């Protein structure tokens, strides 16, 4: 008979321990949730690290895209020059030392053609002289500064409300380093 009592006591002890342990864990979780809801959580972001990531991505993208843009612009040079040069030499008359000469039409056409070619070549050489790597690095450096400024201006000190498990509101404070 004592064995039944001992067994019964062990069973009660186990259930009591399980209940007390469960209540303790529940109280601990409730305390944590309450503190998190009131005080919130602070998220620290390293602005330099984020800016470096953005800068590197922009530099890589710019190094591949800028040459394509330049080649596209170079392809449009003849059409732009043709449009702009169409009305440059309109008179077939030339005056030298008071004497007026009439120039032949084919001379004017050759002159226009030479001018067009010279302008196209000059514009092409200018575009060929662009250091695309240096330009990409400049874009990256500007993006680096913009990201750091934006993080400081837009996110530093901001507080957001996040719903955990769609039920528990938690304040998240953003700190920018």
PDB file of C-alpha atoms in Angstrom:
ATOM      1  CA  UNK A   1       0.000   0.000   0.000  1.00  0.00           C
ATOM      2  CA  UNK A   2       2.823   2.378   0.642  1.00  0.00           C
ATOM      3  CA  UNK A   3       4.056   1.855  -2.880  1.00  0.00           C
ATOM      4  CA  UNK A   4       0.816   3.168  -4.285  1.00  0.00           C
ATOM      5  CA  UNK A   5       1.112   6.220  -2.109  1.00  0.00           C
ATOM      6  CA  UNK A   6       4.698   6.766  -3.185  1.00  0.00           C
ATOM      7  CA  UNK A   7       3.712   6.294  -6.824  1.00  0.00           C
ATOM      8  CA  UNK A   8       0.834   8.685  -6.343  1.00  0.00           C
ATOM      9  CA  UNK A   9       3.145  11.190  -4.673  1.00  0.00           C
ATOM     10  CA  UNK A  10       5.624  10.942  -7.565  1.00  0.00           C
ATOM     11  CA  UNK A  11       2.839  11.476 -10.075  1.00  0.00           C
ATOM     12  CA  UNK A  12       1.601  14.545  -8.204  1.00  0.00           C
ATOM     13  CA  UNK A  13       5.134  15.884  -7.905  1.00  0.00           C
ATOM     14  CA  UNK A  14       5.691  15.469 -11.616  1.00  0.00           C
ATOM     15  CA  UNK A  15       2.422  17.212 -12.516  1.00  0.00           C
ATOM     16  CA  UNK A  16       3.073  19.970  -9.978  1.00  0.00           C
ATOM     17  CA  UNK A  17       6.626  20.467 -11.277  1.00  0.00           C
ATOM     18  CA  UNK A  18       5.410  20.525 -14.867  1.00  0.00           C
ATOM     19  CA  UNK A  19       2.718  23.056 -13.990  1.00  0.00           C
ATOM     20  CA  UNK A  20       5.096  25.305 -12.020  1.00  0.00           C
ATOM     21  CA  UNK A  21       7.731  25.091 -14.771  1.00  0.00           C
ATOM     22  CA  UNK A  22       5.164  25.898 -17.449  1.00  0.00           C
ATOM     23  CA  UNK A  23       3.844  28.853 -15.450  1.00  0.00           C
ATOM     24  CA  UNK A  24       7.409  30.077 -14.922  1.00  0.00           C
ATOM     25  CA  UNK A  25       8.185  29.882 -18.654  1.00  0.00           C
ATOM     26  CA  UNK A  26       4.868  31.565 -19.469  1.00  0.00           C
ATOM     27  CA  UNK A  27       5.601  34.353 -16.971  1.00  0.00           C
ATOM     28  CA  UNK A  28       9.084  34.759 -18.430  1.00  0.00           C
ATOM     29  CA  UNK A  29       7.728  34.984 -21.994  1.00  0.00           C
ATOM     30  CA  UNK A  30       5.005  37.431 -20.897  1.00  0.00           C
ATOM     31  CA  UNK A  31       7.596  39.592 -19.121  1.00  0.00           C
ATOM     32  CA  UNK A  32       9.842  39.570 -22.176  1.00  0.00           C
ATOM     33  CA  UNK A  33       6.909  40.426 -24.461  1.00  0.00           C
ATOM     34  CA  UNK A  34       5.802  43.225 -22.138  1.00  0.00           C
ATOM     35  CA  UNK A  35       9.284  44.724 -21.947  1.00  0.00           C
ATOM     36  CA  UNK A  36       9.702  44.397 -25.718  1.00  0.00           C
ATOM     37  CA  UNK A  37       6.325  46.044 -26.322  1.00  0.00           C
ATOM     38  CA  UNK A  38       7.074  48.955 -23.978  1.00  0.00           C
ATOM     39  CA  UNK A  39      10.790  49.542 -24.514  1.00  0.00           C
ATOM     40  CA  UNK A  40      11.092  48.014 -27.945  1.00  0.00           C
ATOM     41  CA  UNK A  41      14.145  46.623 -29.631  1.00  0.00           C
ATOM     42  CA  UNK A  42      17.014  48.646 -31.036  1.00  0.00           C
ATOM     43  CA  UNK A  43      18.451  47.768 -34.422  1.00  0.00           C
ATOM     44  CA  UNK A  44      21.906  49.167 -35.137  1.00  0.00           C
ATOM     45  CA  UNK A  45      22.849  49.695 -38.764  1.00  0.00           C
ATOM     46  CA  UNK A  46      26.388  50.408 -39.904  1.00  0.00           C
ATOM     47  CA  UNK A  47      25.956  53.163 -42.485  1.00  0.00           C
ATOM     48  CA  UNK A  48      29.489  52.748 -43.802  1.00  0.00           C
ATOM     49  CA  UNK A  49      29.035  49.052 -44.458  1.00  0.00           C
ATOM     50  CA  UNK A  50      25.706  49.601 -46.240  1.00  0.00           C
ATOM     51  CA  UNK A  51      27.163  52.492 -48.240  1.00  0.00           C
ATOM     52  CA  UNK A  52      30.137  50.338 -49.318  1.00  0.00           C
ATOM     53  CA  UNK A  53      27.777  47.605 -50.528  1.00  0.00           C
ATOM     54  CA  UNK A  54      25.711  50.103 -52.544  1.00  0.00           C
ATOM     55  CA  UNK A  55      28.843  51.823 -53.885  1.00  0.00           C
ATOM     56  CA  UNK A  56      30.355  48.545 -55.067  1.00  0.00           C
ATOM     57  CA  UNK A  57      27.145  47.536 -56.819  1.00  0.00           C
ATOM     58  CA  UNK A  58      26.826  50.916 -58.541  1.00  0.00           C
ATOM     59  CA  UNK A  59      30.467  50.897 -59.667  1.00  0.00           C
ATOM     60  CA  UNK A  60      30.091  47.395 -61.109  1.00  0.00           C
ATOM     61  CA  UNK A  61      26.864  48.334 -62.898  1.00  0.00           C
ATOM     62  CA  UNK A  62      28.283  51.618 -64.185  1.00  0.00           C
ATOM     63  CA  UNK A  63      31.407  49.903 -65.541  1.00  0.00           C
ATOM     64  CA  UNK A  64      29.213  47.709 -67.715  1.00  0.00           C
ATOM     65  CA  UNK A  65      26.553  50.272 -68.657  1.00  0.00           C
ATOM     66  CA  UNK A  66      28.576  53.441 -69.364  1.00  0.00           C
ATOM     67  CA  UNK A  67      30.443  51.949 -72.358  1.00  0.00           C
ATOM     68  CA  UNK A  68      27.088  50.815 -73.797  1.00  0.00           C
ATOM     69  CA  UNK A  69      25.651  54.315 -73.373  1.00  0.00           C
ATOM     70  CA  UNK A  70      28.710  55.871 -75.021  1.00  0.00           C
ATOM     71  CA  UNK A  71      28.522  53.468 -77.967  1.00  0.00           C
ATOM     72  CA  UNK A  72      24.823  54.277 -78.367  1.00  0.00           C
ATOM     73  CA  UNK A  73      25.576  58.000 -78.303  1.00  0.00           C
ATOM     74  CA  UNK A  74      28.380  57.565 -80.837  1.00  0.00           C
ATOM     75  CA  UNK A  75      25.947  55.797 -83.156  1.00  0.00           C
ATOM     76  CA  UNK A  76      23.622  58.814 -82.993  1.00  0.00           C
ATOM     77  CA  UNK A  77      26.345  61.386 -83.764  1.00  0.00           C
ATOM     78  CA  UNK A  78      25.949  61.301 -87.579  1.00  0.00           C
ATOM     79  CA  UNK A  79      22.187  61.928 -87.393  1.00  0.00           C
ATOM     80  CA  UNK A  80      22.617  64.777 -84.912  1.00  0.00           C
ATOM     81  CA  UNK A  81      25.416  66.373 -86.945  1.00  0.00           C
ATOM     82  CA  UNK A  82      23.388  66.027 -90.156  1.00  0.00           C
ATOM     83  CA  UNK A  83      20.406  67.725 -88.543  1.00  0.00           C
ATOM     84  CA  UNK A  84      22.477  70.585 -87.118  1.00  0.00           C
ATOM     85  CA  UNK A  85      24.671  71.116 -90.203  1.00  0.00           C
ATOM     86  CA  UNK A  86      21.830  71.131 -92.713  1.00  0.00           C
ATOM     87  CA  UNK A  87      21.479  74.892 -92.675  1.00  0.00           C
ATOM     88  CA  UNK A  88      24.993  76.027 -91.772  1.00  0.00           C
ATOM     89  CA  UNK A  89      26.231  77.050 -95.233  1.00  0.00           C
ATOM     90  CA  UNK A  90      23.282  78.559 -97.022  1.00  0.00           C
ATOM     91  CA  UNK A  91      24.913  81.114 -99.283  1.00  0.00           C
ATOM     92  CA  UNK A  92      26.873  80.227-102.370  1.00  0.00           C
ATOM     93  CA  UNK A  93      28.579  83.611-102.309  1.00  0.00           C
ATOM     94  CA  UNK A  94      31.951  84.465-100.821  1.00  0.00           C
ATOM     95  CA  UNK A  95      33.440  87.923-100.422  1.00  0.00           C
ATOM     96  CA  UNK A  96      37.202  88.443-100.411  1.00  0.00           C
ATOM     97  CA  UNK A  97      38.720  91.946-100.385  1.00  0.00           C
ATOM     98  CA  UNK A  98      35.534  93.479-101.686  1.00  0.00           C
ATOM     99  CA  UNK A  99      35.159  91.035-104.535  1.00  0.00           C
ATOM    100  CA  UNK A 100      32.141  88.727-104.477  1.00  0.00           C
ATOM    101  CA  UNK A 101      32.595  85.235-105.853  1.00  0.00           C
ATOM    102  CA  UNK A 102      29.953  82.666-106.491  1.00  0.00           C
ATOM    103  CA  UNK A 103      30.989  79.185-105.358  1.00  0.00           C
ATOM    104  CA  UNK A 104      29.996  76.106-107.339  1.00  0.00           C
ATOM    105  CA  UNK A 105      27.330  73.881-105.785  1.00  0.00           C
ATOM    106  CA  UNK A 106      29.620  70.861-105.667  1.00  0.00           C
ATOM    107  CA  UNK A 107      32.230  72.906-103.722  1.00  0.00           C
ATOM    108  CA  UNK A 108      29.576  73.822-101.138  1.00  0.00           C
ATOM    109  CA  UNK A 109      28.518  70.178-100.944  1.00  0.00           C
ATOM    110  CA  UNK A 110      32.144  69.067-100.445  1.00  0.00           C
ATOM    111  CA  UNK A 111      32.641  71.756 -97.799  1.00  0.00           C
ATOM    112  CA  UNK A 112      29.495  70.639 -95.949  1.00  0.00           C
ATOM    113  CA  UNK A 113      30.570  67.006 -96.213  1.00  0.00           C
ATOM    114  CA  UNK A 114      34.059  67.743 -94.850  1.00  0.00           C
ATOM    115  CA  UNK A 115      32.632  69.799 -91.982  1.00  0.00           C
ATOM    116  CA  UNK A 116      30.188  67.004 -91.099  1.00  0.00           C
ATOM    117  CA  UNK A 117      32.957  64.398 -91.105  1.00  0.00           C
ATOM    118  CA  UNK A 118      35.243  66.616 -88.998  1.00  0.00           C
ATOM    119  CA  UNK A 119      32.515  67.266 -86.420  1.00  0.00           C
ATOM    120  CA  UNK A 120      31.583  63.549 -86.301  1.00  0.00           C
ATOM    121  CA  UNK A 121      35.224  62.538 -85.872  1.00  0.00           C
ATOM    122  CA  UNK A 122      35.830  65.164 -83.178  1.00  0.00           C
ATOM    123  CA  UNK A 123      32.726  64.115 -81.234  1.00  0.00           C
ATOM    124  CA  UNK A 124      33.705  60.442 -81.560  1.00  0.00           C
ATOM    125  CA  UNK A 125      37.224  61.148 -80.309  1.00  0.00           C
ATOM    126  CA  UNK A 126      35.839  63.075 -77.353  1.00  0.00           C
ATOM    127  CA  UNK A 127      33.609  60.134 -76.443  1.00  0.00           C
ATOM    128  CA  UNK A 128      36.466  57.665 -76.932  1.00  0.00           C
ATOM    129  CA  UNK A 129      38.532  59.753 -74.526  1.00  0.00           C
ATOM    130  CA  UNK A 130      36.068  59.330 -71.669  1.00  0.00           C
ATOM    131  CA  UNK A 131      37.598  57.207 -68.904  1.00  0.00           C
ATOM    132  CA  UNK A 132      34.620  54.995 -68.096  1.00  0.00           C
ATOM    133  CA  UNK A 133      36.290  53.355 -65.084  1.00  0.00           C
ATOM    134  CA  UNK A 134      37.022  56.729 -63.511  1.00  0.00           C
ATOM    135  CA  UNK A 135      33.469  57.885 -64.235  1.00  0.00           C
ATOM    136  CA  UNK A 136      32.059  54.703 -62.673  1.00  0.00           C
ATOM    137  CA  UNK A 137      34.214  55.214 -59.570  1.00  0.00           C
ATOM    138  CA  UNK A 138      32.948  58.804 -59.331  1.00  0.00           C
ATOM    139  CA  UNK A 139      29.335  57.596 -59.504  1.00  0.00           C
ATOM    140  CA  UNK A 140      30.130  55.065 -56.775  1.00  0.00           C
ATOM    141  CA  UNK A 141      31.722  57.689 -54.523  1.00  0.00           C
ATOM    142  CA  UNK A 142      28.689  59.951 -54.912  1.00  0.00           C
ATOM    143  CA  UNK A 143      26.350  57.044 -54.164  1.00  0.00           C
ATOM    144  CA  UNK A 144      28.388  56.216 -51.051  1.00  0.00           C
ATOM    145  CA  UNK A 145      27.887  59.728 -49.695  1.00  0.00           C
ATOM    146  CA  UNK A 146      24.201  59.778 -50.648  1.00  0.00           C
ATOM    147  CA  UNK A 147      23.516  56.490 -48.855  1.00  0.00           C
ATOM    148  CA  UNK A 148      25.262  57.654 -45.697  1.00  0.00           C
ATOM    149  CA  UNK A 149      23.387  60.966 -45.728  1.00  0.00           C
ATOM    150  CA  UNK A 150      20.051  59.278 -46.451  1.00  0.00           C
ATOM    151  CA  UNK A 151      20.491  56.793 -43.616  1.00  0.00           C
ATOM    152  CA  UNK A 152      21.405  59.569 -41.182  1.00  0.00           C
ATOM    153  CA  UNK A 153      18.627  61.899 -42.346  1.00  0.00           C
ATOM    154  CA  UNK A 154      15.830  59.408 -42.963  1.00  0.00           C
ATOM    155  CA  UNK A 155      16.305  56.469 -40.583  1.00  0.00           C
ATOM    156  CA  UNK A 156      18.413  57.594 -37.618  1.00  0.00           C
ATOM    157  CA  UNK A 157      16.245  57.709 -34.505  1.00  0.00           C
ATOM    158  CA  UNK A 158      13.123  56.450 -36.270  1.00  0.00           C
ATOM    159  CA  UNK A 159      10.782  54.115 -34.435  1.00  0.00           C
ATOM    160  CA  UNK A 160       8.686  51.512 -36.230  1.00  0.00           C
ATOM    161  CA  UNK A 161       5.955  49.245 -34.926  1.00  0.00           C
ATOM    162  CA  UNK A 162       6.367  45.610 -35.927  1.00  0.00           C
ATOM    163  CA  UNK A 163       3.718  42.984 -35.280  1.00  0.00           C
ATOM    164  CA  UNK A 164       5.301  39.735 -34.050  1.00  0.00           C
ATOM    165  CA  UNK A 165       3.206  36.698 -34.995  1.00  0.00           C
ATOM    166  CA  UNK A 166       0.589  39.208 -36.230  1.00  0.00           C
ATOM    167  CA  UNK A 167      -0.442  39.806 -32.601  1.00  0.00           C
ATOM    168  CA  UNK A 168       2.262  41.324 -30.458  1.00  0.00           C
ATOM    169  CA  UNK A 169       3.250  44.907 -31.279  1.00  0.00           C
ATOM    170  CA  UNK A 170       6.961  45.570 -30.779  1.00  0.00           C
ATOM    171  CA  UNK A 171       8.647  48.929 -31.178  1.00  0.00           C
ATOM    172  CA  UNK A 172      11.819  48.813 -33.232  1.00  0.00           C
ATOM    173  CA  UNK A 173      14.196  51.743 -32.803  1.00  0.00           C
ATOM    174  CA  UNK A 174      16.738  52.330 -35.569  1.00  0.00           C
ATOM    175  CA  UNK A 175      20.222  53.459 -34.614  1.00  0.00           C
ATOM    176  CA  UNK A 176      22.704  54.456 -37.320  1.00  0.00           C
ATOM    177  CA  UNK A 177      26.421  54.138 -36.609  1.00  0.00           C
TER     178      UNK A 177
END
